[in-house]
């Protein structure tokens, strides 16, 4: 698109059929055509179509157009996005004298700064152009007046484009009240919202591929928006509305109260709408006196000092120091030890992101937490008595690291440390740590919760072959984690991989090899007949998130000999996954079709641990995969490798890597000899209780410093932190 200056916008320009549109469009078409027909890509250029004329508050007319280039594969570098844009830009003759950005493009006054050329998928432009099944244009004339917008698939709409415009200077807020579709690959059923009038790839505000039942809204960065609907036949529909809204200047002066219990709130721009791709805010705080600072309590967001990498979810400048924001699944408190700080927030992301808010209050700089409280790294204050009690009160385990090993009070005079209670291992010679384990007790993260809601002390009650819950729920859904072949430990091949050996057929029936474009890319594990679990980082880049490129090889020992190859319907990446820190590195994959039950012995789900599941020293843990055997290996093994590893405490893991999140778990051996490596990512770390218990998925291969290095263990996603997230998607 570009802006033509010195032309007055008239409402007729909104109608493609009007004489005014046709006359203006043909003039522009002629100019653009001439530019490309006399350019270096003349032979590849086919046509230009002016699709829309709109106006913004800069004056003149914004021209939205698409062009077709037919490009033999060999010549594709000549028609890159930047090159095609540069041809147009270079053809605009500007005069250095009048310092304006408007120049002349074959006589047409064009604003050179407004030129934007974006590559579009062929399938996207055909549906917006002549071949489209429905194109609708809606205009919001009055700020604040809501325009209803409903789309049904019985329109026959396999693909429908709805173009929204609003008065110049305003923005568009789209509210999605409900969207009923079949969750799938994000291609056949999806709503893509563009920050443009054409489906420009670089201008996607938001993409909806899952059904929506609670309302939310999206704000554009100008007065245009395009909705691209794809719905298959059936009872699919969209309900919502849009309106023109005024741009927001997010800036305020805030005086906090003397009483720290009196709070106020700050919000991300356009809250509770999603945060638009380019946004900024400035808050200037003032506390009643110099001994009071400002505390910001976020609901699911955290500020951390900026590291070497950039900031993914917001950039904060607080009294000239830079912090990065990211989303987390818990509260955090950020304290600024200054009585009049200036807090600047800036976000420039590719898409709209989740909104955030924080409550602010004064706090006593010399004593952030009340008497007898401990200050967590998350900024929360917890009672000192909760330090080293085995429970993650701080939400980041900062109250549970660097604890001395608890003493065993086996004499029965003082309470036993929760670590020893009912963990399946006799820690006290008199056995008192393992008695009355099925008695009902108050619930907490370290206790097993039965389906009826009551909790018992036995940590690993799930699928252990003993009915512990009154409702027997601990022994339901236990067709998992029991391979028919059980020869773990026997070596059937030469020592190789990072300290691994060849596995046996049927030994790891939940192991999956995930292939991207036909090549091994990651591992995964079978959770059920149609769900797999893997690591989010396997799918984090644009093409990697498209399920159509992936296939899952099940029941396989040697590459190429899978018992079953499955296609993927959809990929669910955790919403808090952080590409910089690898926090929340977990993803679920739904298969297009369930694998046949006849694969039974060679394909089988792994058991999911309950949140209270605890791995003790007597458990045996193995990591498996077809990844590299040395850090700088060049060839992948063809036979599935297995390596025995031990779990490290969070304290020891931090000694190697510094800050790691509670969602991470380290495993390895001190020498480093046994480890996971590139290609193993997403695959399982499974552990089993002694005495023929079932295998549980304890970790997902995530990251590490190199492979097989001493004192640098492999880092895994801690699966029992995600039990309810997993069930919320797969059941
Ligand atoms: C990787 O690049 C990777 N040594 C996986 C695991 C480890 C290192 C790297 C752990 O996928």
XYZ file of C-alpha atoms and ligand atoms in Angstrom:
742
model
C 0.000 0.000 0.000
C 0.932 3.658 -0.238
C -0.599 7.049 0.412
C -1.413 9.386 -2.434
C -1.205 12.950 -1.166
C -2.993 16.002 -2.528
C -6.180 14.089 -3.306
C -9.276 14.596 -1.258
C -10.932 11.441 0.009
C -14.610 11.121 -0.889
C -16.994 8.463 0.511
C -17.557 7.096 -3.024
C -14.004 5.720 -2.873
C -15.299 3.083 -0.476
C -17.450 1.539 -3.230
C -15.462 -0.425 -5.769
C -18.277 -0.048 -8.306
C -18.432 3.734 -8.124
C -17.199 5.774 -11.091
C -14.940 7.695 -8.743
C -13.249 4.494 -7.503
C -12.859 3.088 -10.998
C -11.352 6.273 -12.356
C -8.923 6.714 -9.457
C -7.988 3.015 -9.462
C -7.239 2.911 -13.156
C -4.964 5.936 -12.857
C -2.984 4.286 -10.052
C -2.977 0.924 -11.780
C -1.445 2.524 -14.824
C 1.317 4.126 -12.768
C 2.238 1.005 -10.773
C 2.132 -1.125 -13.910
C 4.506 1.240 -15.683
C 6.925 1.195 -12.775
C 7.236 -2.593 -12.768
C 7.104 -3.028 -16.547
C 10.232 -0.904 -16.846
C 11.988 -2.510 -13.870
C 14.475 -5.339 -13.501
C 11.633 -7.740 -12.725
C 9.514 -6.723 -15.754
C 9.438 -10.276 -17.154
C 8.108 -11.711 -13.934
C 5.514 -8.999 -13.267
C 1.993 -9.957 -14.336
C -0.599 -7.573 -12.966
C -1.694 -5.120 -10.290
C -5.183 -4.876 -8.833
C -6.287 -1.900 -6.767
C -8.499 -3.439 -4.117
C -9.333 -0.576 -1.736
C -9.044 3.126 -1.211
C -9.204 4.361 2.358
C -8.272 7.475 4.288
C -6.380 8.097 7.473
C -5.654 11.240 9.440
C -2.633 12.071 7.301
C -4.898 13.252 4.479
C -4.970 12.074 0.881
C -5.952 8.529 -0.062
C -4.434 5.234 1.088
C -4.215 2.831 -1.813
C -4.350 -0.904 -1.067
C -3.330 -3.085 -3.978
C -1.954 -6.475 -4.808
C 0.420 -7.505 -7.529
C 1.155 -10.839 -9.123
C 4.640 -11.998 -10.035
C 5.150 -15.392 -11.607
C 8.521 -16.528 -10.389
C 10.505 -19.537 -11.558
C 12.162 -21.040 -8.516
C 15.651 -20.056 -9.723
C 14.768 -16.386 -9.906
C 13.059 -16.120 -6.557
C 15.813 -13.966 -4.976
C 15.086 -11.196 -7.507
C 11.551 -10.730 -6.226
C 12.095 -10.669 -2.512
C 9.753 -8.535 -0.443
C 12.363 -5.818 0.095
C 13.430 -5.792 -3.571
C 9.903 -5.278 -4.887
C 9.293 -2.519 -2.349
C 12.611 -0.893 -3.209
C 11.672 -0.695 -6.900
C 8.602 1.333 -5.996
C 10.474 3.491 -3.504
C 13.320 4.183 -5.931
C 10.826 5.331 -8.546
C 9.467 8.085 -6.337
C 11.221 11.357 -7.094
C 11.481 13.464 -3.994
C 12.887 16.909 -3.801
C 15.401 17.611 -1.084
C 14.226 21.213 -0.948
C 10.759 20.800 0.521
C 11.557 18.410 3.329
C 8.354 16.424 2.864
C 8.261 12.673 2.351
C 5.914 13.177 -0.595
C 7.479 12.782 -4.011
C 6.275 11.984 -7.510
C 5.701 8.527 -8.901
C 5.200 9.164 -12.628
C 3.241 12.289 -11.750
C 1.339 10.747 -8.819
C 2.072 12.447 -5.469
C 3.078 9.514 -3.265
C 4.267 9.540 0.366
C 7.489 7.528 0.199
C 7.298 6.666 3.913
C 3.911 5.053 3.430
C 5.038 2.473 0.870
C 4.600 -1.018 2.255
C 5.063 -4.181 0.227
C 4.457 -7.570 1.808
C 4.585 -11.099 0.486
C 1.249 -12.851 0.661
C 0.534 -16.551 0.448
C -0.976 -17.443 -2.893
C -3.963 -19.006 -1.158
C -4.519 -15.785 0.783
C -4.569 -13.451 -2.154
C -6.773 -15.638 -4.336
C -9.400 -15.631 -1.633
C -9.220 -11.857 -1.310
C -9.258 -11.226 -5.022
C -11.521 -12.271 -7.836
C -11.725 -15.900 -6.742
C -13.047 -15.079 -3.324
C -16.313 -16.543 -2.182
C -17.366 -13.561 -0.181
C -15.976 -10.154 0.480
C -17.831 -7.816 2.727
C -17.036 -4.219 3.569
C -18.206 -2.550 6.735
C -17.553 0.980 7.878
C -17.865 2.465 11.358
C -18.741 6.105 10.982
C -19.345 7.192 14.543
C -16.804 6.602 17.284
C -18.222 4.302 19.936
C -21.175 3.037 17.893
C -21.017 -0.727 17.733
C -21.481 -2.477 14.382
C -22.637 -6.112 14.672
C -20.647 -8.684 12.793
C -21.858 -12.260 12.421
C -20.583 -14.873 10.011
C -22.033 -18.353 9.456
C -20.512 -21.172 7.504
C -23.908 -21.821 5.918
C -23.052 -18.721 3.892
C -21.199 -21.478 2.076
C -18.171 -19.612 3.279
C -15.126 -21.777 3.031
C -13.316 -18.479 2.936
C -14.716 -15.052 3.573
C -13.046 -11.694 3.875
C -14.574 -8.890 5.860
C -12.945 -5.491 5.472
C -13.483 -3.021 8.288
C -12.793 0.680 8.068
C -13.519 3.529 10.447
C -13.267 7.313 10.531
C -9.770 8.746 9.969
C -7.747 9.102 13.132
C -9.682 6.366 14.923
C -8.712 2.762 15.599
C -10.848 -0.336 15.256
C -11.748 -2.541 18.180
C -13.052 -5.958 17.180
C -14.878 -7.897 19.876
C -15.129 -11.646 19.456
C -18.114 -12.887 21.476
C -18.098 -16.456 20.230
C -16.370 -18.450 17.538
C -17.524 -21.997 16.942
C -15.187 -24.068 14.832
C -13.637 -27.501 14.881
C -10.147 -27.079 16.359
C -7.770 -28.200 13.643
C -4.605 -27.320 11.782
C -5.221 -23.576 11.799
C -5.653 -23.689 8.047
C -9.022 -25.176 7.138
C -10.756 -23.522 10.090
C -9.401 -20.237 11.353
C -9.976 -16.545 11.719
C -6.989 -14.379 10.907
C -7.209 -10.712 11.860
C -4.940 -8.400 9.866
C -3.789 -4.901 10.691
C -4.318 -3.987 7.011
C -6.989 -4.328 4.307
C -5.128 -7.089 2.502
C -3.912 -10.360 4.000
C -0.342 -9.173 4.515
C 1.775 -11.774 6.218
C 3.702 -9.255 8.277
C 0.515 -7.645 9.506
C -1.250 -10.412 11.406
C -2.761 -9.100 14.628
C -4.188 -12.360 15.830
C -5.058 -15.814 14.652
C -7.850 -17.898 16.141
C -7.761 -21.628 15.527
C -9.538 -22.874 18.634
C -13.184 -22.311 19.534
C -13.848 -19.249 21.686
C -16.675 -18.980 24.152
C -15.634 -16.094 26.378
C -15.508 -12.711 24.786
C -12.287 -10.791 24.110
C -11.253 -7.928 21.857
C -8.462 -6.892 19.502
C -7.392 -3.338 18.606
C -5.846 -2.277 15.291
C -3.051 0.271 14.895
C -4.960 2.330 12.298
C -8.484 2.697 10.938
C -8.495 -0.486 8.859
C -8.764 -4.174 9.700
C -9.274 -7.313 7.650
C -10.901 -10.472 8.949
C -10.162 -13.588 6.976
C -12.524 -16.417 7.856
C -12.040 -20.012 6.912
C -14.750 -22.344 8.037
C -15.714 -25.731 6.699
C -19.346 -26.666 6.245
C -21.405 -27.427 9.282
C -22.629 -25.393 12.157
C -19.651 -23.043 12.305
C -20.174 -19.424 13.220
C -18.680 -16.217 14.433
C -20.465 -13.678 16.615
C -19.068 -10.299 17.493
C -19.015 -6.605 16.735
C -16.606 -3.801 16.016
C -16.410 -0.096 16.706
C -14.271 2.943 16.045
C -12.340 4.018 19.131
C -10.056 6.938 19.850
C -6.338 6.314 20.082
C -5.178 6.250 23.686
C -2.367 8.293 25.131
C -1.188 5.993 27.838
C 0.480 8.325 30.268
C -0.366 9.166 33.830
C 0.811 10.735 37.023
C 0.021 8.603 40.066
C 0.181 9.444 43.750
C 0.303 6.390 45.979
C -1.231 6.233 49.440
C 0.677 6.238 52.718
C -1.064 3.027 53.733
C 0.505 0.112 51.780
C -2.801 -1.728 51.923
C -4.473 0.907 49.767
C -3.857 0.009 46.162
C -4.701 1.300 42.713
C -4.313 -0.244 39.282
C -2.349 0.332 36.109
C -3.322 -1.367 32.869
C -1.717 -2.198 29.548
C -2.971 0.069 26.719
C -6.554 -0.739 25.646
C -6.935 -3.242 28.512
C -8.743 -5.674 28.594
C -8.283 -5.812 24.818
C -5.195 -7.610 23.562
C -2.159 -5.378 23.493
C -1.621 -4.022 19.936
C 1.766 -4.729 18.301
C 3.128 -1.240 18.851
C 2.257 0.229 22.210
C 3.768 2.320 24.929
C 2.873 3.738 28.309
C 4.481 6.022 30.856
C 3.522 6.146 34.515
C 5.074 8.654 36.887
C 4.647 7.624 40.495
C 4.966 9.702 43.606
C 4.831 8.210 47.111
C 3.996 10.345 50.186
C 7.581 10.330 51.476
C 11.146 9.335 50.712
C 11.149 6.122 52.779
C 8.357 4.681 50.655
C 8.909 3.024 47.276
C 6.404 1.712 44.736
C 5.351 -1.941 44.630
C 3.730 -3.294 41.469
C 1.837 -6.541 41.888
C 1.278 -8.339 38.573
C -1.209 -11.105 38.114
C 0.575 -13.264 35.515
C 3.540 -11.226 34.419
C 7.075 -10.807 35.686
C 9.793 -8.185 35.201
C 13.379 -9.396 35.070
C 16.628 -7.566 34.412
C 17.325 -7.572 30.685
C 19.871 -10.204 29.714
C 21.908 -10.507 26.549
C 18.870 -11.410 24.492
C 16.084 -9.003 23.617
C 12.760 -8.631 25.351
C 10.002 -10.742 23.943
C 6.949 -9.515 25.816
C 7.553 -5.912 26.645
C 10.437 -3.675 27.420
C 10.418 -1.635 30.632
C 12.558 1.330 31.555
C 12.374 2.065 35.252
C 14.495 5.008 36.345
C 16.787 4.410 33.344
C 17.301 0.681 34.018
C 15.929 -1.787 31.477
C 13.851 -4.839 32.344
C 12.063 -7.429 30.225
C 8.520 -8.537 30.882
C 7.219 -12.054 30.338
C 4.070 -13.998 31.083
C 4.030 -16.564 33.889
C 1.361 -18.619 35.606
C 1.509 -16.863 38.990
C 1.586 -13.504 40.800
C 4.760 -11.485 41.159
C 5.638 -8.258 42.966
C 8.132 -5.804 41.515
C 9.438 -3.210 43.980
C 10.991 0.099 42.971
C 13.067 1.556 45.803
C 12.463 5.133 44.852
C 9.728 7.502 45.970
C 9.118 9.122 42.567
C 10.010 6.610 39.850
C 9.277 6.957 36.179
C 8.087 3.687 34.627
C 8.051 3.366 30.866
C 6.626 0.392 29.033
C 7.147 -0.287 25.366
C 6.103 -3.246 23.304
C 6.851 -3.926 19.690
C 5.795 -7.422 18.839
C 4.783 -9.045 15.599
C 1.258 -9.771 16.804
C -1.183 -8.646 19.455
C -0.260 -10.075 22.844
C -2.029 -10.746 26.132
C -2.983 -7.675 28.156
C -1.672 -7.231 31.703
C -2.475 -5.166 34.740
C -0.825 -4.502 38.055
C -1.921 -3.126 41.398
C 0.365 -0.503 42.821
C 0.921 0.609 46.383
C 3.523 2.208 48.582
C 5.941 -0.021 50.494
C 8.571 0.560 53.122
C 11.917 0.512 51.294
C 13.882 -0.561 54.367
C 11.461 -3.393 55.124
C 9.623 -4.729 52.049
C 8.003 -7.659 53.869
C 6.148 -7.655 57.183
C 8.015 -8.798 60.297
C 8.681 -12.575 60.348
C 8.253 -12.866 56.586
C 10.689 -13.999 53.923
C 11.145 -12.115 50.638
C 10.863 -14.434 47.628
C 12.586 -13.820 44.288
C 9.093 -13.381 42.855
C 8.711 -10.421 45.206
C 6.043 -12.200 47.241
C 6.356 -12.259 51.030
C 5.828 -15.588 52.800
C 6.034 -16.472 56.468
C 9.537 -17.463 57.546
C 8.223 -20.734 58.929
C 7.403 -21.758 55.366
C 11.008 -21.676 54.255
C 12.325 -25.178 53.453
C 8.989 -26.805 54.279
C 8.933 -28.720 50.999
C 6.197 -26.521 49.493
C 6.740 -23.953 46.761
C 5.184 -20.970 48.575
C 7.135 -18.403 46.571
C 5.919 -19.715 43.196
C 9.504 -19.885 42.004
C 10.880 -22.211 44.699
C 13.082 -19.456 46.117
C 11.853 -20.534 49.570
C 12.926 -24.126 48.846
C 16.455 -23.818 47.500
C 19.679 -23.874 49.445
C 17.902 -25.692 52.246
C 20.022 -28.047 54.280
C 18.882 -31.629 53.934
C 15.994 -31.929 56.410
C 16.616 -33.989 59.490
C 14.533 -37.102 59.953
C 12.586 -36.740 63.155
C 11.788 -40.411 63.327
C 11.219 -40.464 67.069
C 7.682 -39.161 66.628
C 8.192 -36.178 68.938
C 8.207 -33.513 66.236
C 6.511 -33.607 62.843
C 8.282 -35.324 59.980
C 9.458 -33.174 57.095
C 6.904 -33.459 54.230
C 9.686 -34.706 51.968
C 9.794 -38.016 53.870
C 6.087 -38.478 54.430
C 4.466 -41.204 52.309
C 6.927 -40.919 49.432
C 6.935 -44.692 48.957
C 10.316 -45.166 50.551
C 11.008 -46.139 54.133
C 13.109 -43.260 55.417
C 12.713 -44.065 59.114
C 13.867 -47.395 60.439
C 10.664 -47.626 62.516
C 8.602 -47.009 59.362
C 6.542 -44.148 60.796
C 7.059 -42.073 57.626
C 5.009 -44.562 55.621
C 2.026 -45.237 57.854
C -1.542 -43.953 57.522
C -0.705 -42.765 54.015
C -4.248 -43.063 52.754
C -5.831 -41.068 55.535
C -7.584 -37.951 54.347
C -5.739 -34.720 54.852
C -5.797 -31.092 53.773
C -4.884 -30.579 50.132
C -1.652 -29.052 48.864
C 0.631 -29.505 45.872
C 2.556 -32.270 47.634
C -0.505 -34.399 48.398
C -2.397 -36.673 46.079
C -5.865 -35.437 45.184
C -8.576 -37.994 44.431
C -11.270 -37.206 41.848
C -13.858 -36.477 44.523
C -11.582 -33.671 45.740
C -10.251 -35.129 48.976
C -6.504 -35.532 49.433
C -4.344 -38.301 50.854
C -0.746 -38.260 52.035
C 0.539 -40.923 49.641
C 2.376 -38.944 46.992
C 2.548 -41.551 44.239
C -0.897 -43.060 44.611
C -1.622 -42.921 40.905
C -1.650 -46.268 39.106
C 0.464 -48.011 41.735
C -1.831 -51.042 41.787
C -3.339 -50.229 45.204
C -6.716 -48.567 45.658
C -5.980 -45.578 47.819
C -8.829 -43.187 47.081
C -12.328 -44.026 48.305
C -13.586 -43.415 44.760
C -10.782 -45.593 43.297
C -9.909 -42.709 40.986
C -6.207 -43.294 41.620
C -6.439 -46.578 39.744
C -8.597 -45.338 36.837
C -7.075 -44.716 33.386
C -4.045 -46.827 34.090
C -3.486 -48.408 30.687
C -0.080 -46.756 30.492
C 3.589 -47.057 31.244
C 3.924 -50.816 31.180
C 6.001 -52.070 28.258
C 5.492 -55.680 27.267
C 9.225 -56.046 26.844
C 11.190 -55.279 29.934
C 14.862 -55.614 29.524
C 15.986 -52.202 30.662
C 19.622 -52.234 31.585
C 20.692 -54.951 29.208
C 22.977 -53.678 26.534
C 22.288 -54.979 23.070
C 24.729 -52.901 21.110
C 27.989 -51.013 21.290
C 28.237 -48.132 23.756
C 27.278 -44.958 21.928
C 25.063 -41.779 21.909
C 25.777 -39.520 24.843
C 26.500 -42.581 26.918
C 23.547 -44.559 25.626
C 22.942 -47.998 24.206
C 20.540 -49.431 21.640
C 17.044 -50.034 22.923
C 15.052 -53.188 22.390
C 11.895 -53.481 20.321
C 8.868 -52.578 22.443
C 10.941 -51.319 25.358
C 9.708 -47.686 25.078
C 6.289 -48.047 23.412
C 5.399 -44.380 24.096
C 8.432 -43.077 22.219
C 7.586 -41.079 19.078
C 9.877 -39.752 16.363
C 8.564 -36.422 15.044
C 9.485 -35.639 11.470
C 9.354 -32.165 9.947
C 9.272 -32.193 6.153
C 10.280 -35.841 6.297
C 13.314 -35.422 8.567
C 13.733 -36.270 12.232
C 13.362 -33.021 14.147
C 12.176 -33.878 17.650
C 10.937 -36.606 19.917
C 7.547 -36.936 21.596
C 5.589 -39.353 23.796
C 2.204 -40.996 23.375
C -0.382 -39.792 25.926
C -3.508 -41.402 24.506
C -4.901 -42.782 21.275
C -4.890 -39.332 19.691
C -2.592 -37.084 21.751
C 1.185 -36.779 21.933
C 3.285 -34.578 24.194
C 6.475 -32.791 23.185
C 8.471 -29.577 23.721
C 7.152 -26.145 22.678
C 10.498 -25.104 21.186
C 10.101 -27.761 18.478
C 7.219 -25.679 17.060
C 8.177 -22.119 17.854
C 8.969 -20.725 14.422
C 6.312 -19.869 11.861
C 6.568 -22.886 9.572
C 7.282 -25.225 12.476
C 3.891 -24.352 13.963
C 2.040 -25.616 10.879
C 0.894 -29.187 11.633
C 0.763 -30.070 7.940
C 4.554 -30.333 7.739
C 4.803 -32.843 10.591
C 4.389 -36.575 10.890
C 4.625 -38.792 13.964
C 6.348 -42.160 13.724
C 4.988 -44.582 16.308
C 6.088 -48.041 17.423
C 9.534 -47.586 15.940
C 12.902 -48.955 16.980
C 14.977 -48.277 13.865
C 14.393 -45.118 11.807
C 12.337 -45.952 8.745
C 10.595 -48.944 10.253
C 7.680 -47.306 12.104
C 4.688 -49.505 12.787
C 2.469 -46.478 12.217
C 2.943 -43.013 10.737
C 0.355 -40.472 11.856
C -0.555 -37.043 10.522
C -1.024 -34.158 12.948
C -4.321 -32.304 13.284
C -3.159 -29.511 15.566
C -0.353 -28.346 17.774
C -1.086 -26.707 21.133
C 1.919 -24.768 22.419
C 1.814 -23.565 26.028
C 0.625 -19.944 26.125
C 3.464 -18.916 28.455
C 6.225 -20.595 26.476
C 9.200 -18.231 26.396
C 11.515 -18.548 23.428
C 14.378 -16.834 25.269
C 14.351 -18.691 28.579
C 12.694 -21.959 27.405
C 10.318 -21.644 30.361
C 7.008 -23.531 29.845
C 8.649 -25.669 27.124
C 5.703 -27.981 26.551
C 3.327 -28.686 23.660
C 0.561 -31.138 22.814
C -0.083 -32.648 19.399
C -3.404 -34.067 18.371
C -3.347 -36.748 15.689
C -5.700 -36.579 12.708
C -6.786 -40.146 13.451
C -6.248 -42.280 16.562
C -3.613 -44.985 16.133
C -5.155 -48.463 15.732
C -5.492 -50.415 19.009
C -3.997 -53.441 17.252
C -0.594 -51.743 17.625
C -1.133 -52.488 21.307
C 2.105 -53.919 22.641
C 4.395 -51.762 20.509
C 2.515 -48.490 20.937
C 1.301 -47.553 24.388
C 0.730 -44.354 26.378
C 3.122 -43.235 29.092
C 1.573 -42.513 32.520
C 1.193 -38.850 33.435
C 2.410 -38.018 36.933
C 0.032 -36.370 39.396
C 1.167 -32.950 40.677
C 2.323 -34.662 43.896
C 4.344 -37.337 42.089
C 7.795 -37.604 43.652
C 10.846 -39.345 42.268
C 12.999 -40.796 45.011
C 16.533 -42.156 44.914
C 15.260 -45.664 44.358
C 13.497 -44.727 41.107
C 15.200 -45.532 37.829
C 15.116 -42.825 35.152
C 16.000 -43.071 31.458
C 16.114 -40.648 28.593
C 15.463 -41.984 25.105
C 15.718 -40.646 21.568
C 17.283 -40.710 18.131
C 19.305 -37.530 18.764
C 23.040 -36.998 18.317
C 25.508 -39.170 20.200
C 28.104 -36.469 20.748
C 27.869 -32.719 20.926
C 29.360 -32.268 17.459
C 28.180 -35.528 15.948
C 27.195 -35.396 12.273
C 25.137 -38.543 11.876
C 22.041 -39.530 13.763
C 21.785 -43.068 15.117
C 19.203 -45.224 13.413
C 18.347 -47.319 16.472
C 16.532 -45.717 19.407
C 19.070 -44.922 22.122
C 18.548 -45.064 25.875
C 20.651 -43.594 28.642
C 20.250 -43.875 32.391
C 20.302 -40.569 34.239
C 19.700 -39.315 37.790
C 17.537 -36.376 38.765
C 19.289 -33.440 40.382
C 17.881 -31.248 43.093
C 16.856 -27.763 42.028
C 19.650 -26.391 44.216
C 22.295 -28.443 42.395
C 20.811 -27.517 39.034
C 21.086 -23.834 39.898
C 24.752 -24.373 40.731
C 25.258 -25.332 37.082
C 22.936 -22.939 35.310
C 22.042 -20.106 37.676
C 18.415 -19.130 37.513
C 16.257 -21.930 36.211
C 12.495 -21.900 36.588
C 10.435 -24.289 38.737
C 9.114 -25.692 35.463
C 12.594 -27.066 34.735
C 14.278 -30.191 36.018
C 17.914 -31.229 35.622
C 19.028 -34.779 35.047
C 22.304 -36.404 34.141
C 25.378 -37.892 35.712
C 28.235 -35.885 37.246
C 30.696 -36.929 34.527
C 28.195 -35.862 31.879
C 28.649 -39.180 30.131
C 24.923 -39.851 29.910
C 22.848 -37.076 28.399
C 20.302 -36.011 25.805
C 21.364 -34.031 22.754
C 20.049 -32.257 19.665
C 17.285 -34.338 18.078
C 16.164 -35.764 21.420
C 14.211 -32.592 22.232
C 10.564 -33.124 23.043
C 11.245 -36.753 23.876
C 10.674 -38.474 27.215
C 12.555 -38.717 30.467
C 10.744 -41.577 32.167
C 11.108 -42.990 35.656
C 9.875 -46.060 37.362
C 9.481 -47.043 40.984
C 11.406 -50.165 41.999
C 9.563 -53.449 42.066
C 8.014 -53.400 38.619
C 5.976 -50.230 38.969
C 4.755 -48.302 35.987
C 6.781 -45.813 34.007
C 5.861 -42.135 34.377
C 6.709 -39.185 32.171
C 8.788 -37.056 34.518
C 10.533 -34.802 32.022
C 10.557 -33.620 28.410
C 13.957 -33.032 26.804
C 14.294 -29.246 26.613
C 17.793 -27.746 26.618
C 21.276 -27.820 28.085
C 24.739 -26.372 27.585
C 26.106 -28.642 24.878
C 25.801 -32.385 25.336
C 27.571 -34.735 27.683
C 29.669 -32.074 29.394
C 30.653 -32.686 33.005
C 28.562 -30.800 35.561
C 26.268 -29.454 32.851
C 23.219 -31.708 33.089
C 20.399 -31.884 30.584
C 17.434 -29.633 31.372
C 13.936 -31.073 31.078
C 10.424 -29.687 31.354
C 9.048 -30.757 34.740
C 5.896 -32.570 33.653
C 4.059 -32.763 36.998
C 3.774 -28.953 36.958
C 1.567 -29.285 33.890
C -0.832 -32.095 34.808
C -3.948 -29.931 34.863
C -2.869 -27.939 31.783
C -2.482 -31.235 29.900
C -5.828 -32.666 31.010
C -7.597 -29.392 30.188
C -6.613 -29.908 26.557
C -6.774 -33.648 26.036
C -9.922 -34.605 27.916
C 18.887 -29.533 21.752
O 19.538 -28.722 21.106
C 19.423 -30.046 23.037
N 22.279 -31.904 26.671
C 18.698 -30.977 23.757
C 19.201 -31.455 24.951
C 20.410 -31.004 25.425
C 21.140 -30.072 24.711
C 20.643 -29.590 23.508
C 20.925 -31.523 26.729
O 17.800 -29.928 21.338
